[in-house]
Short mmCIF file of C-alpha atoms in Angstrom, two decimals:
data_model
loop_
_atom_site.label_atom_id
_atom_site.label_comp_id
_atom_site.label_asym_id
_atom_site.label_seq_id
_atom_site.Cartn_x
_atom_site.Cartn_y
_atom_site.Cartn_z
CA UNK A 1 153.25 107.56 159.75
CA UNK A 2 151.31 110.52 157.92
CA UNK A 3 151.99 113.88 160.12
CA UNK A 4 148.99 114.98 161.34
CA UNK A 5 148.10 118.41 160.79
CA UNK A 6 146.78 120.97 162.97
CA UNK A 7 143.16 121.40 162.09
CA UNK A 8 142.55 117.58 162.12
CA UNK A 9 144.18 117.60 166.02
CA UNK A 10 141.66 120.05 166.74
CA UNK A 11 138.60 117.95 165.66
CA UNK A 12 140.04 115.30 167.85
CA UNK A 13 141.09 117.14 170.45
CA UNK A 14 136.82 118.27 170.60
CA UNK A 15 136.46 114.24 170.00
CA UNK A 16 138.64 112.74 172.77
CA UNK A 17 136.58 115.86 174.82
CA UNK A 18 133.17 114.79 174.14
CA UNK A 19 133.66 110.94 174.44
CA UNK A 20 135.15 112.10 178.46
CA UNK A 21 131.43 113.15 178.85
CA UNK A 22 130.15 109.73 178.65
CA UNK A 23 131.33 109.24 182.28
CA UNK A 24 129.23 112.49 183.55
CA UNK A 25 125.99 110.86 181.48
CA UNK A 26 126.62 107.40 183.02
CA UNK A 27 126.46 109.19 186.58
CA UNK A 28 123.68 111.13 185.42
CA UNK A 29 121.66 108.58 184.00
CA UNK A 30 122.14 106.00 187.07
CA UNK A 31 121.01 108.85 189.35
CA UNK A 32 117.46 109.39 187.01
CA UNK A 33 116.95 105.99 186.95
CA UNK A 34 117.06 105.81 190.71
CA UNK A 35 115.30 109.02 190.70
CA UNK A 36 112.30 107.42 188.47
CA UNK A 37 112.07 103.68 190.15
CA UNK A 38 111.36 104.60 193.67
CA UNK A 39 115.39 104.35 194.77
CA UNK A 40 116.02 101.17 192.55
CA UNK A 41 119.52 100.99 191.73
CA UNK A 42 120.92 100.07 188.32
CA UNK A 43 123.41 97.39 188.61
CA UNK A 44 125.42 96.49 185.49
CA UNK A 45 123.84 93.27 184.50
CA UNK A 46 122.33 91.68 181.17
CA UNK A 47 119.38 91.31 183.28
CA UNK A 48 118.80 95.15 183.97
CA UNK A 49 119.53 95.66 180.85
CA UNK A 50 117.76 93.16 178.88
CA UNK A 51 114.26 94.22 181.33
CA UNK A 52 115.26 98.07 180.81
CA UNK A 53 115.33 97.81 176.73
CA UNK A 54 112.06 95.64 176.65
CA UNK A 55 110.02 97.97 179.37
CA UNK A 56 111.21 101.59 178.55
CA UNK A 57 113.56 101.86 175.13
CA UNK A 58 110.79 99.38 173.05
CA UNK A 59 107.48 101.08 174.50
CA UNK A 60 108.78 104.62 173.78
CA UNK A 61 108.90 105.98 170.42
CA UNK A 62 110.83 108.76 171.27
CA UNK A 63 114.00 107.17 172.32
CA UNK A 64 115.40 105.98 168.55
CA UNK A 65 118.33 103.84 168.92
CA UNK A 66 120.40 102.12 166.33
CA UNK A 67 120.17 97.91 166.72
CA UNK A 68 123.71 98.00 167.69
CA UNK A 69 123.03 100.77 170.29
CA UNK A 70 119.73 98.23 171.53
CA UNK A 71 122.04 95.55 171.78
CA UNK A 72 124.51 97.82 174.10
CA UNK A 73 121.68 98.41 176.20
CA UNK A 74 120.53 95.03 176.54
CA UNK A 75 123.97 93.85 177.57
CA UNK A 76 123.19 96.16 180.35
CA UNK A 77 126.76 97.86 180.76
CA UNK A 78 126.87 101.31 181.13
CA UNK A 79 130.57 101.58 180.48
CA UNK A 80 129.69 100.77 176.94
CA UNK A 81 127.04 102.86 176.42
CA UNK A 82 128.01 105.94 173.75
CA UNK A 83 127.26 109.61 173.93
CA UNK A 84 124.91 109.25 171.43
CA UNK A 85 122.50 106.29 173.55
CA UNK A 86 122.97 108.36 176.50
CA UNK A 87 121.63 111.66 175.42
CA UNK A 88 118.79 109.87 173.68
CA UNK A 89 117.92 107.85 176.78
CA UNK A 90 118.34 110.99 179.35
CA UNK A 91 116.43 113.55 177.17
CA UNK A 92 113.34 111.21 175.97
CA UNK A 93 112.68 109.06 178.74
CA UNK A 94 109.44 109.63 180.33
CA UNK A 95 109.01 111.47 183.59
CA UNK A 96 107.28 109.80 186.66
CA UNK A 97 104.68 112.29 187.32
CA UNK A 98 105.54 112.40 191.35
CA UNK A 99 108.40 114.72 190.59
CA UNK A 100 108.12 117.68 193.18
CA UNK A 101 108.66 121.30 191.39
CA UNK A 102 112.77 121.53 192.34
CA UNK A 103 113.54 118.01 190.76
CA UNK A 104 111.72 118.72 187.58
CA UNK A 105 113.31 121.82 187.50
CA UNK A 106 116.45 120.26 188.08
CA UNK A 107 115.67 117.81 184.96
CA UNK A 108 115.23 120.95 182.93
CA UNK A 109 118.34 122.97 183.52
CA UNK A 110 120.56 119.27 182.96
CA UNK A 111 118.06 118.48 179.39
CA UNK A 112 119.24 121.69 178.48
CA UNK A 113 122.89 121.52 178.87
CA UNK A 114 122.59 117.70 177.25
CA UNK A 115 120.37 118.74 174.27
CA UNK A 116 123.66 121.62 173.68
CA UNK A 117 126.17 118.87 174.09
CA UNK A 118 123.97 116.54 172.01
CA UNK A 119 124.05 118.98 169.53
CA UNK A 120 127.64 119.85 169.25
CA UNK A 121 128.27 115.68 169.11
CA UNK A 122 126.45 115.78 166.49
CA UNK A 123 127.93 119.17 164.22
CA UNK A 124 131.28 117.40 164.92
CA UNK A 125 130.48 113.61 164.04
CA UNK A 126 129.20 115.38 160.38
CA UNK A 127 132.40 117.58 160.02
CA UNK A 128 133.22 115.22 156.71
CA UNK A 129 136.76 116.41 156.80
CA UNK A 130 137.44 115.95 160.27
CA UNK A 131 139.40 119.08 160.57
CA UNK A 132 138.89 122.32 162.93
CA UNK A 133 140.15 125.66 162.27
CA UNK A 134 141.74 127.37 166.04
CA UNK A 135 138.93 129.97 165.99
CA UNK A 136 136.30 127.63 165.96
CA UNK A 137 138.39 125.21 167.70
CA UNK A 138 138.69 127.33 171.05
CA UNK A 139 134.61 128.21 170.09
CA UNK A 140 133.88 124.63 170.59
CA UNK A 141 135.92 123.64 173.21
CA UNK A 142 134.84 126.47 175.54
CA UNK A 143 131.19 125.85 175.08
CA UNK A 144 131.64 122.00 175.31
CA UNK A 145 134.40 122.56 178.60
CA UNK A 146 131.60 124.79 180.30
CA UNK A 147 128.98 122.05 179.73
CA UNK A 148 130.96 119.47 180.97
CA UNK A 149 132.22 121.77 184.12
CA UNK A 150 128.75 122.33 185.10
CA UNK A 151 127.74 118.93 185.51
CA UNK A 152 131.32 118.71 187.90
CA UNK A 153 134.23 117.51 185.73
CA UNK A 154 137.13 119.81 186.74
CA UNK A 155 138.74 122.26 184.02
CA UNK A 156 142.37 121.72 184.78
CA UNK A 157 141.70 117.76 183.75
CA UNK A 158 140.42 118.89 180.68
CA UNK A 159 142.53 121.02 180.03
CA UNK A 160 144.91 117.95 179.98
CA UNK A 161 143.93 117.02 176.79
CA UNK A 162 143.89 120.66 174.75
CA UNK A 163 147.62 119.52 174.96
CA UNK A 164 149.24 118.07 171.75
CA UNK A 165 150.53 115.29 174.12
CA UNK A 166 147.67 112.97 173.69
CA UNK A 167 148.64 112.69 170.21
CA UNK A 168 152.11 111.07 171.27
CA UNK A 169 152.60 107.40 173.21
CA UNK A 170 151.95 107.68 176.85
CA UNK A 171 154.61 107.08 179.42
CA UNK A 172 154.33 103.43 180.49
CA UNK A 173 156.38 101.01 182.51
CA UNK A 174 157.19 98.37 180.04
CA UNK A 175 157.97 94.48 180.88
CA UNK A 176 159.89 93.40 178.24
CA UNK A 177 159.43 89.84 178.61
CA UNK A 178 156.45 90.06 178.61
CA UNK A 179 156.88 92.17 175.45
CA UNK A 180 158.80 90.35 173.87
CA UNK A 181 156.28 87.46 174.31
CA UNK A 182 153.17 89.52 172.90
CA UNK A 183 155.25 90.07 169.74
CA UNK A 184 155.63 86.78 169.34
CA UNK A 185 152.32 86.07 169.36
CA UNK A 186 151.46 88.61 167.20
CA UNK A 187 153.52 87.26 165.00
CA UNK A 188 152.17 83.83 165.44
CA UNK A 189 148.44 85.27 165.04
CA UNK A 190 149.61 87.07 161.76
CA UNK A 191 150.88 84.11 160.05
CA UNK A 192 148.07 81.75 161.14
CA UNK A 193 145.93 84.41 159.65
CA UNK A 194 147.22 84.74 156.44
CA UNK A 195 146.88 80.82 156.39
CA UNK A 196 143.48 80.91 156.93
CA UNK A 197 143.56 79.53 160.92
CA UNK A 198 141.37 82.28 161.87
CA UNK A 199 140.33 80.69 165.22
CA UNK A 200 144.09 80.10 165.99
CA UNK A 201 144.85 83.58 164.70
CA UNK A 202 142.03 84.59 167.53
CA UNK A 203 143.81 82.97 170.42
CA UNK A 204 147.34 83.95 169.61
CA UNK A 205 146.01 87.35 169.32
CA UNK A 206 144.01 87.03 173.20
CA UNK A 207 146.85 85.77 174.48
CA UNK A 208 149.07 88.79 173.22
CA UNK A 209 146.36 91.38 174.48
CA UNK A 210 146.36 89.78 177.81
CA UNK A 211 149.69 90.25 178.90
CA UNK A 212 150.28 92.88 181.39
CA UNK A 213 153.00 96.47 181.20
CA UNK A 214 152.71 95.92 177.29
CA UNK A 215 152.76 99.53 175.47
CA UNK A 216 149.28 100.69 174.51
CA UNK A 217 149.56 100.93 171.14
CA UNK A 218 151.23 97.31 171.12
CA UNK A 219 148.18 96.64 172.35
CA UNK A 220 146.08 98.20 169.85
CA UNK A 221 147.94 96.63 167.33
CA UNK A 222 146.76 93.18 168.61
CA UNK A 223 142.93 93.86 169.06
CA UNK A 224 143.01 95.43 164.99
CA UNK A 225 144.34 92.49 164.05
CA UNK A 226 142.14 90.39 166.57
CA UNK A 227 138.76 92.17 164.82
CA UNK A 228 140.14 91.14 161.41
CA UNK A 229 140.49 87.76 161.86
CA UNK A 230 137.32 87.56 163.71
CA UNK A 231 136.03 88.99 160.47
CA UNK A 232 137.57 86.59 158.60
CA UNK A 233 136.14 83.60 160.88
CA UNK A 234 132.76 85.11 159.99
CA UNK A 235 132.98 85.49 156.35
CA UNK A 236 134.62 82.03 155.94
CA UNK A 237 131.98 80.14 158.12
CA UNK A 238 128.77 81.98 157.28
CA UNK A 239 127.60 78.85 155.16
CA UNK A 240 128.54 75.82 157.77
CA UNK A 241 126.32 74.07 159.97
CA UNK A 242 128.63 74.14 162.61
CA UNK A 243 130.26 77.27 162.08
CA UNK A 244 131.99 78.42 165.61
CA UNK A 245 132.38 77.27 169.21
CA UNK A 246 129.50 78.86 170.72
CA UNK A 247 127.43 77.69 167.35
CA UNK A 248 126.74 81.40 166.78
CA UNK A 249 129.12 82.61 163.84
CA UNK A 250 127.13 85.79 163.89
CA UNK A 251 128.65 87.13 167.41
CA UNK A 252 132.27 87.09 165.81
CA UNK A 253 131.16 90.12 164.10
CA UNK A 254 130.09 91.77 167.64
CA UNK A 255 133.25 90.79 168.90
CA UNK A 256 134.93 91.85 166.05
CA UNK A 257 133.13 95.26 166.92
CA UNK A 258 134.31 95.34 170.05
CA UNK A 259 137.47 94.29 169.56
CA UNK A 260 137.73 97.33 167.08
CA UNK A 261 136.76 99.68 169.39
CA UNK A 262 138.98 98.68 172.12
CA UNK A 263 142.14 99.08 169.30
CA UNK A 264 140.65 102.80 169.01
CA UNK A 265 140.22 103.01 172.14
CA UNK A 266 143.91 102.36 172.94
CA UNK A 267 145.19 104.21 170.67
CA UNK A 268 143.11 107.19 169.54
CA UNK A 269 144.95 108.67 166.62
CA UNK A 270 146.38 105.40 164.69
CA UNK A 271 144.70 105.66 161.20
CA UNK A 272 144.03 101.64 161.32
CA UNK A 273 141.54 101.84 164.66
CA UNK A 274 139.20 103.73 163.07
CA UNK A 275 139.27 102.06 159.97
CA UNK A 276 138.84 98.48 161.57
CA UNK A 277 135.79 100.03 163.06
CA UNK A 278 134.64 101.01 159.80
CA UNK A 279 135.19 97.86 158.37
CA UNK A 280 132.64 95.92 160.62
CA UNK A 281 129.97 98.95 161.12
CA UNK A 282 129.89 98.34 157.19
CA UNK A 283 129.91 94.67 157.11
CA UNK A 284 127.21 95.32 159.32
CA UNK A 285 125.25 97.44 157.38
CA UNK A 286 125.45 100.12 159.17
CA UNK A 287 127.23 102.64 156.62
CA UNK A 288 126.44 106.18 158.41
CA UNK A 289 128.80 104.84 160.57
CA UNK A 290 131.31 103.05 158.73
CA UNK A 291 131.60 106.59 156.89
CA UNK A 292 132.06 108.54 159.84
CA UNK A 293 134.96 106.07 160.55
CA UNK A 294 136.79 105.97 157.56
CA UNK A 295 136.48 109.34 157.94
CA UNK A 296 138.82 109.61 160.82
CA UNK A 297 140.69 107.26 159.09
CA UNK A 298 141.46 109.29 156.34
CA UNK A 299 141.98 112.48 158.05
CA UNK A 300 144.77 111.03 159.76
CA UNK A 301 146.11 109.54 156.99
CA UNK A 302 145.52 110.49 153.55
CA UNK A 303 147.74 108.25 152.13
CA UNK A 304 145.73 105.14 152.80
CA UNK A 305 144.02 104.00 149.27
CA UNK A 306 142.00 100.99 151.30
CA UNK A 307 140.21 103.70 153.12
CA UNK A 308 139.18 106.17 150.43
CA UNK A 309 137.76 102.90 148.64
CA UNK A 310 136.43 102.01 151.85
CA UNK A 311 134.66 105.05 152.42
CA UNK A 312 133.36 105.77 148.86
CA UNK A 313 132.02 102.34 148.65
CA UNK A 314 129.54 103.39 151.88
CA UNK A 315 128.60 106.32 150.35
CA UNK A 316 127.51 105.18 147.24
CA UNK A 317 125.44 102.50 149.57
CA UNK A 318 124.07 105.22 151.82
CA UNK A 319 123.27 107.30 148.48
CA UNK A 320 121.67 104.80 146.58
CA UNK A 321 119.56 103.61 149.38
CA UNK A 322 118.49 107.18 150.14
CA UNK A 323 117.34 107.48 146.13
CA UNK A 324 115.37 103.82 147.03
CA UNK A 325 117.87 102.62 143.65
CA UNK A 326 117.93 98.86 142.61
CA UNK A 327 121.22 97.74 143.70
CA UNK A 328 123.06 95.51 140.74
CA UNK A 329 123.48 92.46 141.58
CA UNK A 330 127.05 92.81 139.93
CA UNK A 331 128.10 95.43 142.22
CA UNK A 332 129.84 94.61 145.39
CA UNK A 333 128.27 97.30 147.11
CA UNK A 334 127.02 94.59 149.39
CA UNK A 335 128.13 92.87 152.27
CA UNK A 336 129.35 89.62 151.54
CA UNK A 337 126.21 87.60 153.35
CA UNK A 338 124.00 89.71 151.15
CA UNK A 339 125.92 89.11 148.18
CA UNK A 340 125.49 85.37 148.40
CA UNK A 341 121.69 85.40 149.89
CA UNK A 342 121.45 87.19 146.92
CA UNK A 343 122.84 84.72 144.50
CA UNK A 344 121.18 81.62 146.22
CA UNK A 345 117.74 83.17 145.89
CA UNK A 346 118.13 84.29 142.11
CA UNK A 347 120.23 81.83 140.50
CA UNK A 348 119.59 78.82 143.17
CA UNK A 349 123.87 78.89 143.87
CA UNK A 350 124.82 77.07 147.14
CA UNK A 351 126.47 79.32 149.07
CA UNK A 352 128.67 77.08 150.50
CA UNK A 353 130.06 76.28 147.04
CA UNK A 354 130.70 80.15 146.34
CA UNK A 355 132.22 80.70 149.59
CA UNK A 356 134.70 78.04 148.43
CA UNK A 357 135.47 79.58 145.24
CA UNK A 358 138.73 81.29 146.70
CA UNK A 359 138.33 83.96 143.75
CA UNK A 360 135.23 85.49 144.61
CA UNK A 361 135.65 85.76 148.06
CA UNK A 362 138.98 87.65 147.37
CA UNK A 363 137.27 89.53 144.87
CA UNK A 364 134.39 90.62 147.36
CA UNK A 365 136.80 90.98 150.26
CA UNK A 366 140.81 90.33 149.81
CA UNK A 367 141.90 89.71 153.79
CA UNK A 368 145.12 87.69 153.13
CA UNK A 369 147.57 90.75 154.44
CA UNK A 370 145.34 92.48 156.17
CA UNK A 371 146.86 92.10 159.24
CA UNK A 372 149.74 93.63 161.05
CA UNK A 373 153.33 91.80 161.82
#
């Protein structure tokens, strides 16, 4: 494993720091939207969310979310929601005009304390490098600390991670049968992957995650691999009628997403999280954030060739598309559904046929080893 300098712990030192601030915008946005519905309280449901995305974030203009960040909302759990949907949601949703003069007040002093840390989120999701000198380092974490102690979080806890220990494996209590047994899985999942089982790659890999007093980065080993072979479900399926369980092969790439995210989650600083999350933000389409993943990626390790491909493929995508360039057909700049929309409406190829052809879809997107033993 690449040593990871100093500069790059600071930027995710300020990372791990702002993401703990999603928990003070969750309180704060449950106690506005009781605030603004007459004492309704949210409850955590598709159904709130599903009404609360069709009656507030669709009629106003002013709260932009990305489709992925609509579809968080509409799944209606807060617990998912990022800093980024929060801050939008808190500082542009519109004010009931029965708001006595304290309250609004109120609203003001918090809008202003979000719109700083909204502002910082965003200065540090656009440091390309993902490294901090100490002077701005301490800068940062000072202004973002007294933000977040204002709202009530308490300084010693965050002080908790300024510590170089959340870069190393946390103290757990380890079963080792149990262990043992996930490895084993794992290894299962691995092998029925690179055989092209996908869907029995999947369930080896849930029944790995599943098992209790495994290490965490065990565990984050699992979901990566998990999100790839959901991946590879998708990309192998696209074509067929009946392409999954649920008749949806689509939603393997949400769960792919999410399966991602909880790999990063688990373990913060492994170079592979954030480039699994990369990999589907850009299968996706969504190549802002695939960069800012591969990103991270690369800061923590350099070494990684797949991710410097990974993230100068995106940016020639974001770059073109910002010039409003014809895209050649040739390229694989695309994602792989595009690529063969692309071909079936031009040259009238079945796209079933070219996702058979073994060749191209390696060439588009080799997946054979691209998961972990």
């Amino acid at each position: 494993m690449a040593t990871i300098s100093n500069e790059v712990r600071n930027y995710f030192k300020l990372d791990l720091l702002i993401s703990r601030s999603c928990l003070t915008l969750r309180n704060l946005f449950l106690t506005r939207y009781s605030l603004f519905n007459n004492g309704q309280i949210w409850i955590d449901s598709a159904v709130h969310g599903n009404n609360y995305l069709t009656n507030v974030i669709s009629k106003n203009k002013k709260i932009n979310l990305m489709p992925p960040q609509k579809k968080t909302v509409g799944n209606g759990d807060t617990n998912e929601w990022d800093v980024s949907t929060l801050t939008a949601i808190l500082l542009f949703s519109d004010r009931p005009q029965t708001l006595n003069t304290n309250e609004t007040q109120k609203l003001d002093q918090e809008d202003s304390l979000i719109k700083q840390l909204k502002d910082l989120r965003n200065d540090l999701a656009h440091n390309s490098s993902k490294s901090i000198g100490n002077i701005e380092f301490n800068q940062l974490w000072n202004k973002l600390s007294t933000i977040l102690v204002t709202f009530g979080d308490i300084d010693t806890e965050l002080d908790k991670l300024k510590d170089d220990s959340v870069f190393e494996s946390p103290e757990q209590t380890i079963n080792e049968e149990n262990k043992n047994e996930a490895l084993r899985l794992n290894s299962l999942g691995t092998q029925a992957h690179k055989d092209g089982k996908y869907s029995k790659a999947i369930k080896f890999f849930i029944q790995a995650t599943v098992l209790s007093s495994v290490s965490n980065h065990d565990r984050a080993t699992f979901f990566s691999n998990m999100a790839a072979s959901r991946v590879s479900l998708y990309k192998q399926n696209f074509y067929t009628v009946d392409n999954c369980e649920d008749g949806d092969i689509t939603k393997e790439l949400d769960r792919a997403l999410k399966d991602a995210k909880q790999a990063r989650k688990l373990w913060v600083t492994w170079w592979k999280a954030h480039f699994r999350v990369g990999q589907v933000y850009a299968i996706l389409g969504y190549h802002d954030k695939a960069i800012n993943s591969f990103e991270r990626a690369l800061a923590l390790d350099p070494t990684k060739s797949e991710t410097q491909k990974a993230l100068d493929e995106s940016r020639i995508i974001v770059h073109r598309n910002a010039r409003q360039e014809y895209l050649d057909p040739r390229a694989n700049w695309k994602t792989i559904p595009e690529n063969l929309n692309e071909l079936k409406e031009k040259f009238g190829l079945d796209p079933e046929m070219v996702r058979q052809n073994r060749s191209l879809l390696e060439l588009i997107d080799p997946s054979a080893a691209d998961v972990m033993k």
